[in-house]
Short mmCIF file of C-alpha atoms in Angstrom, two decimals:
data_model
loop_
_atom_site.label_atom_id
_atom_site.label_comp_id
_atom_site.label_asym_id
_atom_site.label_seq_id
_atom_site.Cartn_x
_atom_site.Cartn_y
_atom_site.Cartn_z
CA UNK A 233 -6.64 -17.13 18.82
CA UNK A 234 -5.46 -16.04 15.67
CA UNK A 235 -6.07 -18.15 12.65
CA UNK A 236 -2.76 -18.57 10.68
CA UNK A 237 -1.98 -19.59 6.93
CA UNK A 238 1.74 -20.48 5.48
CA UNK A 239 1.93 -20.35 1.66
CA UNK A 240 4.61 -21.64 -0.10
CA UNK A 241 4.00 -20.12 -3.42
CA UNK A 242 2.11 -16.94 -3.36
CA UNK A 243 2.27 -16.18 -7.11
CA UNK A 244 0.85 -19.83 -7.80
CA UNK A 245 -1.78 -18.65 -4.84
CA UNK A 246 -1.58 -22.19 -3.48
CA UNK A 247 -3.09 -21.72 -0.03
CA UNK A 248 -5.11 -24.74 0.16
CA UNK A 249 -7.03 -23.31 3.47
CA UNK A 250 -7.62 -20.11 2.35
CA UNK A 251 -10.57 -20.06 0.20
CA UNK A 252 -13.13 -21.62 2.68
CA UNK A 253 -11.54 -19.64 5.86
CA UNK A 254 -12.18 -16.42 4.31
CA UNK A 255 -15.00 -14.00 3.56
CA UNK A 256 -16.39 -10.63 1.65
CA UNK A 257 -15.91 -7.67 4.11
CA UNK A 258 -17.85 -8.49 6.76
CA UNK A 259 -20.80 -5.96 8.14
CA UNK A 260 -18.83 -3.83 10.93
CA UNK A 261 -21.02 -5.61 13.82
CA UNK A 262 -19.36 -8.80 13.04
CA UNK A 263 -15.56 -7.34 12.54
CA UNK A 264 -12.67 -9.34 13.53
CA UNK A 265 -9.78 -7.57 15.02
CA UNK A 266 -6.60 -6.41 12.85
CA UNK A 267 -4.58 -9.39 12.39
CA UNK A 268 -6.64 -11.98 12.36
CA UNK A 269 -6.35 -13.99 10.22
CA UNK A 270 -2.52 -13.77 9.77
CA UNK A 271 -1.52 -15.15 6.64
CA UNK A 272 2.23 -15.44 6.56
CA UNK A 273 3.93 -15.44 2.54
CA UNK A 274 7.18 -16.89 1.87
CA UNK A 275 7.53 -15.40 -1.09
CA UNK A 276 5.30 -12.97 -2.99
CA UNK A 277 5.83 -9.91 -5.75
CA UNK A 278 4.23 -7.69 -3.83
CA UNK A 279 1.65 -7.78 -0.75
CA UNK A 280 -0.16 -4.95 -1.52
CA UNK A 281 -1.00 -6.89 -4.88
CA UNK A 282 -1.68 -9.67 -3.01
CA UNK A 283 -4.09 -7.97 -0.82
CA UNK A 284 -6.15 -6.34 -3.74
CA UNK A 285 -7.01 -9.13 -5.68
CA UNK A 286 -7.78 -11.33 -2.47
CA UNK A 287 -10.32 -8.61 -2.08
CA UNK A 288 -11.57 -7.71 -5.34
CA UNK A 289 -12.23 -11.41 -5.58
CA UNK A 290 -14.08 -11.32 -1.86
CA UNK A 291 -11.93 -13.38 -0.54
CA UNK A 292 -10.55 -11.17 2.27
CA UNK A 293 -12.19 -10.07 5.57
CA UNK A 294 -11.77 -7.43 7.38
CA UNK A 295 -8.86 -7.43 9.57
CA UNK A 296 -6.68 -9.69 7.25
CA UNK A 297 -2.86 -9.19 6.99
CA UNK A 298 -0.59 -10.33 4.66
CA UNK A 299 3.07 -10.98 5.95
CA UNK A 300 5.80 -11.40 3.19
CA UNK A 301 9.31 -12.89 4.29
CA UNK A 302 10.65 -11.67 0.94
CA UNK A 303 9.05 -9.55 -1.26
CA UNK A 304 10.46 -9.27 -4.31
CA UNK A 305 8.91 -6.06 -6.07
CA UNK A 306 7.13 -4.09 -3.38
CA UNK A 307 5.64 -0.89 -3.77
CA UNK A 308 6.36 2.68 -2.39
CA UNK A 309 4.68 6.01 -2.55
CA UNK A 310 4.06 7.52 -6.24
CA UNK A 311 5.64 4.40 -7.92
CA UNK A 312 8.58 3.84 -6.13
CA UNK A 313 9.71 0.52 -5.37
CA UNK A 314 9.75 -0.64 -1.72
CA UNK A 315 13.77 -3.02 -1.48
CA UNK A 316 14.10 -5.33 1.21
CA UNK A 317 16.62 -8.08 1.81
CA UNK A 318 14.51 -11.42 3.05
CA UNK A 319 14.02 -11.95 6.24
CA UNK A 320 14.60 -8.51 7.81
CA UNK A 321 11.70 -6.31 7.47
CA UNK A 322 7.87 -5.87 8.33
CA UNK A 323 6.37 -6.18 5.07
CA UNK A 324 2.47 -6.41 5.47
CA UNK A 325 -0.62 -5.62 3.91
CA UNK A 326 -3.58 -5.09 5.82
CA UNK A 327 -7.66 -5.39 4.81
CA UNK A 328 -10.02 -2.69 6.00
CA UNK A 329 -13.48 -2.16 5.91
CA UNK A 330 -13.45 1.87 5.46
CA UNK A 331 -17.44 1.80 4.57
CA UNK A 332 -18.62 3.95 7.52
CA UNK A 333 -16.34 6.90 5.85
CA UNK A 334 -17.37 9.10 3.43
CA UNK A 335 -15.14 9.14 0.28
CA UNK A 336 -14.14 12.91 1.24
CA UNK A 337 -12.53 11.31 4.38
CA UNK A 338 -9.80 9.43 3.28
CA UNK A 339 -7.51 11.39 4.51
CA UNK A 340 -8.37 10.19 7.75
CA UNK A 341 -7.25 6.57 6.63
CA UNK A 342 -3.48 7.89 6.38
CA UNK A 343 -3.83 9.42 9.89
CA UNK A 344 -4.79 6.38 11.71
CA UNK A 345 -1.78 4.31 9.70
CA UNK A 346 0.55 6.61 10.37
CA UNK A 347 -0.12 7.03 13.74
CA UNK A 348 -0.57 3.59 14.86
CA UNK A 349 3.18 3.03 12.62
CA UNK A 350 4.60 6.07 14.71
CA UNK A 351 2.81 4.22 18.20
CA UNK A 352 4.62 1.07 17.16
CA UNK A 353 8.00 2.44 16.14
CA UNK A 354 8.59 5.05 18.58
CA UNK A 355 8.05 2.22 21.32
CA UNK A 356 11.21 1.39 20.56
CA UNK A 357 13.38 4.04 18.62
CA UNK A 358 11.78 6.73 21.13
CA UNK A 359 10.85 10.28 20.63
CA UNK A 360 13.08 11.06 18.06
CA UNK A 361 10.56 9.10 15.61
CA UNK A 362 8.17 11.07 13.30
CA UNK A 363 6.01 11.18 10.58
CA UNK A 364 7.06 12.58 7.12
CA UNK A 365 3.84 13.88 5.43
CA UNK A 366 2.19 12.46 3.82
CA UNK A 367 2.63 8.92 5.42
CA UNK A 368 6.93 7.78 5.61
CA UNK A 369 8.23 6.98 8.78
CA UNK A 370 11.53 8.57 9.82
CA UNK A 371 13.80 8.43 13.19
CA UNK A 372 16.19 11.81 13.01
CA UNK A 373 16.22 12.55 9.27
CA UNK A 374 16.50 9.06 7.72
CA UNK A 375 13.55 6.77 6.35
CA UNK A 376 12.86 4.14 8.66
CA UNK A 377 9.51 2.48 6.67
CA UNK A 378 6.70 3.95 4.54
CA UNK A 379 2.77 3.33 3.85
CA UNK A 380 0.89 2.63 1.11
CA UNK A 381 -2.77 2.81 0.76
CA UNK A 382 -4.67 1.58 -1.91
CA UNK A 383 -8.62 1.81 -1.92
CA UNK A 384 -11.24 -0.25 -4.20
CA UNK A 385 -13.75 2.14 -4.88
CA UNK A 386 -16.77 1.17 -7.19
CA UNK A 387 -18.78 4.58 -8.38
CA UNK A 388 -19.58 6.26 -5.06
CA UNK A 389 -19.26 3.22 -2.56
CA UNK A 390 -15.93 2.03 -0.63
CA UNK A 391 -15.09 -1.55 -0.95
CA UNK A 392 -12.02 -1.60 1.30
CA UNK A 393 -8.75 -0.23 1.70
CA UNK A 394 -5.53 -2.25 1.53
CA UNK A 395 -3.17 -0.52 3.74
CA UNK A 396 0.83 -1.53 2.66
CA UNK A 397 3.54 -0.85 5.33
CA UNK A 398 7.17 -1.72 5.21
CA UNK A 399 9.25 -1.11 8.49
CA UNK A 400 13.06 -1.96 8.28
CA UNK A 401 14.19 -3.88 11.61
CA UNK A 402 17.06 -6.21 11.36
CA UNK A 403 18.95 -5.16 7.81
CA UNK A 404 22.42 -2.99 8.35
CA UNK A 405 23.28 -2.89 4.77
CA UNK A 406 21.09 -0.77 2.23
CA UNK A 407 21.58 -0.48 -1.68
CA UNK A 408 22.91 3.09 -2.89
CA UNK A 409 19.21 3.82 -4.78
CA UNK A 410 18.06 4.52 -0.56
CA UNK A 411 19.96 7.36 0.24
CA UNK A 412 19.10 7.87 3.50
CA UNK A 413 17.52 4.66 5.62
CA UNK A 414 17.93 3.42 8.60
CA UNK A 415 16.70 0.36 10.39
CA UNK A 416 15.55 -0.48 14.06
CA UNK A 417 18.82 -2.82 14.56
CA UNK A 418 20.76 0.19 13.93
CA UNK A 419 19.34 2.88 16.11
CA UNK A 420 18.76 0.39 19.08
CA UNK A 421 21.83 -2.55 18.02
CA UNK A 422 19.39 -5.47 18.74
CA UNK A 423 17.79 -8.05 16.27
CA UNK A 424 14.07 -8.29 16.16
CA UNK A 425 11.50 -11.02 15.53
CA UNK A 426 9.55 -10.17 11.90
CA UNK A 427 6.69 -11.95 12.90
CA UNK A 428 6.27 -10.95 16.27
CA UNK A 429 6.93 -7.44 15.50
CA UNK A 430 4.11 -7.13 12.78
CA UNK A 431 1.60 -8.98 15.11
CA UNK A 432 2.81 -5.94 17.56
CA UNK A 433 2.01 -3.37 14.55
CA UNK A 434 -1.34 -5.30 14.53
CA UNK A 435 -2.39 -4.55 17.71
CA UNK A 436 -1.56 -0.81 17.23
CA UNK A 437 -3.16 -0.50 14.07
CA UNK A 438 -6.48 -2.28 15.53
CA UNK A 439 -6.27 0.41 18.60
CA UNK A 440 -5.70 3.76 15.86
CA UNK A 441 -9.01 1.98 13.95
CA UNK A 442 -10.97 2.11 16.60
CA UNK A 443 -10.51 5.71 17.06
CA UNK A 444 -11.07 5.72 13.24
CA UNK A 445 -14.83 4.14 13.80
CA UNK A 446 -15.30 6.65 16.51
CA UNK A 447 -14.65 9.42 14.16
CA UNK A 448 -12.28 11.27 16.45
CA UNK A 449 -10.62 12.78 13.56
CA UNK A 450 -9.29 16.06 15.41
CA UNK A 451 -7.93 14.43 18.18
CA UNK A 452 -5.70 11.88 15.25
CA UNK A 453 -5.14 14.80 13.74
CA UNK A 454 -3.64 16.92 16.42
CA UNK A 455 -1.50 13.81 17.50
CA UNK A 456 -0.40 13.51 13.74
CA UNK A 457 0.92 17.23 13.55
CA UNK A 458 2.56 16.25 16.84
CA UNK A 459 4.59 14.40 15.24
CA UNK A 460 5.01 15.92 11.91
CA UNK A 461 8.80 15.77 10.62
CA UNK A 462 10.59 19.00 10.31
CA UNK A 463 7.18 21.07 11.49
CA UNK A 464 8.57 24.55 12.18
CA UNK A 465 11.63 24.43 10.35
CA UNK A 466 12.97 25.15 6.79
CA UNK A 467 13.02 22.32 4.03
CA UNK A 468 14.00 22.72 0.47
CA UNK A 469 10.69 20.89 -1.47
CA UNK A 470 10.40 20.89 -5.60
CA UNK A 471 7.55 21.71 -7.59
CA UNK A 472 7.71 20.74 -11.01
CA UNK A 473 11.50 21.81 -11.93
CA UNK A 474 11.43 24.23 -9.33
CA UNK A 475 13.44 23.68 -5.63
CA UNK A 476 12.09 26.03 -3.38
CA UNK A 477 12.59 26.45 0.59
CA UNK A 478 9.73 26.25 2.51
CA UNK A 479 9.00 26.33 6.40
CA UNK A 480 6.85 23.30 7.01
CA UNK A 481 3.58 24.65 9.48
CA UNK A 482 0.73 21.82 9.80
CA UNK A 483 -1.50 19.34 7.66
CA UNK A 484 -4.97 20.30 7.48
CA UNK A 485 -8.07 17.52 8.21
CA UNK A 486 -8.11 17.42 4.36
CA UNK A 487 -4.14 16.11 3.96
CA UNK A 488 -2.92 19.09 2.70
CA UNK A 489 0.39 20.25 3.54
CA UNK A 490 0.43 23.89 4.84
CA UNK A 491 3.77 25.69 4.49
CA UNK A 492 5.31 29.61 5.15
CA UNK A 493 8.10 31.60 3.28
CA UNK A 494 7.02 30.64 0.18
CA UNK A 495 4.98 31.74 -2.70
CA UNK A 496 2.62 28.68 -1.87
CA UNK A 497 1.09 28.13 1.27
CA UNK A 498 -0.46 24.75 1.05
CA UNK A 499 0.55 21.63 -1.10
CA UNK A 500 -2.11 18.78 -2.18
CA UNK A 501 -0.24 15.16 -1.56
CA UNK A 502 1.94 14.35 -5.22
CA UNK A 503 1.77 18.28 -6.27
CA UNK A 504 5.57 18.45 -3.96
CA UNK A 505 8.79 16.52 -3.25
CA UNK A 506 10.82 16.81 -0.99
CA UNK A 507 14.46 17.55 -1.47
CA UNK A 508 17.18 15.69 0.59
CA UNK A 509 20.07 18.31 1.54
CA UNK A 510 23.66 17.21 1.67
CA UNK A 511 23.52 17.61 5.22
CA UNK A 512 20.40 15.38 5.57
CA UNK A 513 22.09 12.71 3.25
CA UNK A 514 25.44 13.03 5.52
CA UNK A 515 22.73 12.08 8.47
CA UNK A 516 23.69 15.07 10.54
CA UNK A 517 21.30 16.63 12.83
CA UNK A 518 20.26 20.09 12.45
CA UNK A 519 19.87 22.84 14.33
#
């Protein structure tokens, strides 16, 4: 059974339990599954902060999530901020022990979160669901959630990874700074349980890491490019100042993105944006 925390007051870190029920990473042999313990947040800034300074003070095991009913500044890929309206979204942070990878391997850290997100998602959105490289979550061509990872790494020796994800399930209503998201409620018109739906994620994420220990890499990535958004089509992407059109191909084992019909054939994660089209932003399929 899962152990499970309730803090009032994250900032204040008033968690009177959680000291003594929690450890350093623990050796892999002893390993407790993903989600447990559960640690449930009524309010905190941000999760993935949270989660790092629970571990850079040992005082998160492997397998620890973080579950925020209202996080007030989250945080998104390359600085973005992560809105949510309380109450309505999967907002968790998750602890890892990453030490049996090499550091030239994280890229293999994205494909098992992004996979086990897609697993989870596409469960109940279906097969329109797919993976925006690096790591965003889309259904057709609007943002349904996003990952963030964040590793502790001291010289040449991996602490532990804190992966962030935030899924939108129950909110309708988006501010105009997300121009193009969508939640679970609206693709499927049912209300979800937040809590039972991350302990869900959980279980998916625990089943993607232990392919991750068992270092089948190839077959992630194969499944990843599976489901790689807008793979063999035309997308406008910016470089700098420059837009550009590009035909998206593959990701490589090393995260880059590989592209055709452009002067560029393969982008490193943060070197490219992506563009949103008018036609994307009116949410209309394309051809």
């Amino acid at each position: 059974m899962s152990n499970f925390f309730l803090c009032r007051d994250a900032k204040a870190n008033r968690c009177p339990n959680f000291a003594k029920n929690s450890n350093s990473l623990s050796p892999s042999t002893a390993k407790t599954v993903i989600g447990q313990p559960f640690i449930e947040l009524i309010t905190v800034e941000s999760t993935n902060i949270y989660a790092m300074d629970q571990l850079k003070a040992n005082l998160a095991a492997h397998g620890t999530v973080y579950f925020a009913h209202d996080q007030t500044a989250g945080k998104g890929q390359r600085g973005k901020s992560w809105q949510t309206q309380p109450g309505t979204h999967i907002a968790i942070s998750v602890v890892l022990d990453c030490s049996f990878l090499s550091l030239p391997e994280q890229f293999n850290l994205n494909l098992m979160s992004a996979l086990a997100v897609h697993d989870f998602f596409s469960k109940y959105a279906g097969e329109e669901s797919s993976v925006k490289w690096p790591n965003d979550l889309y259904w057709r061509d609007r943002k349904a959630g996003g990952i963030l990872i964040e590793n502790l790494i001291r010289g040449n020796v991996w602490q532990g990874s804190v992966i962030g994800i935030g899924i939108n399930l129950n909110q309708v209503q988006f501010p105009s700074t997300m121009p193009n998201p969508v939640s679970l409620k609206q693709i499927t018109g049912r209300n979800y349980d937040t809590v039972l739906m991350a302990k869900e994620l959980c279980a998916c994420l625990e089943a993607r890491y232990r392919q991750l220990e068992n270092r089948a890499f190839m077959q992630m990535l194969d499944r990843y490019n599976e489901h790689l958004y807008k793979r063999g089509k035309e997308v406008k992407l910016k470089k700098d100042r420059t837009i550009f059109n590009a035909v998206i191909e593959t990701v490589s084992a090393g995260g880059e993105l590989f592209v055709s019909g452009c002067q560029q054939d393969s982008f490193r994660f943060g070197e490219v944006e992506w563009v949103l089209t008018e036609k994307i932003l009116n949410n209309e399929k394309e051809e």
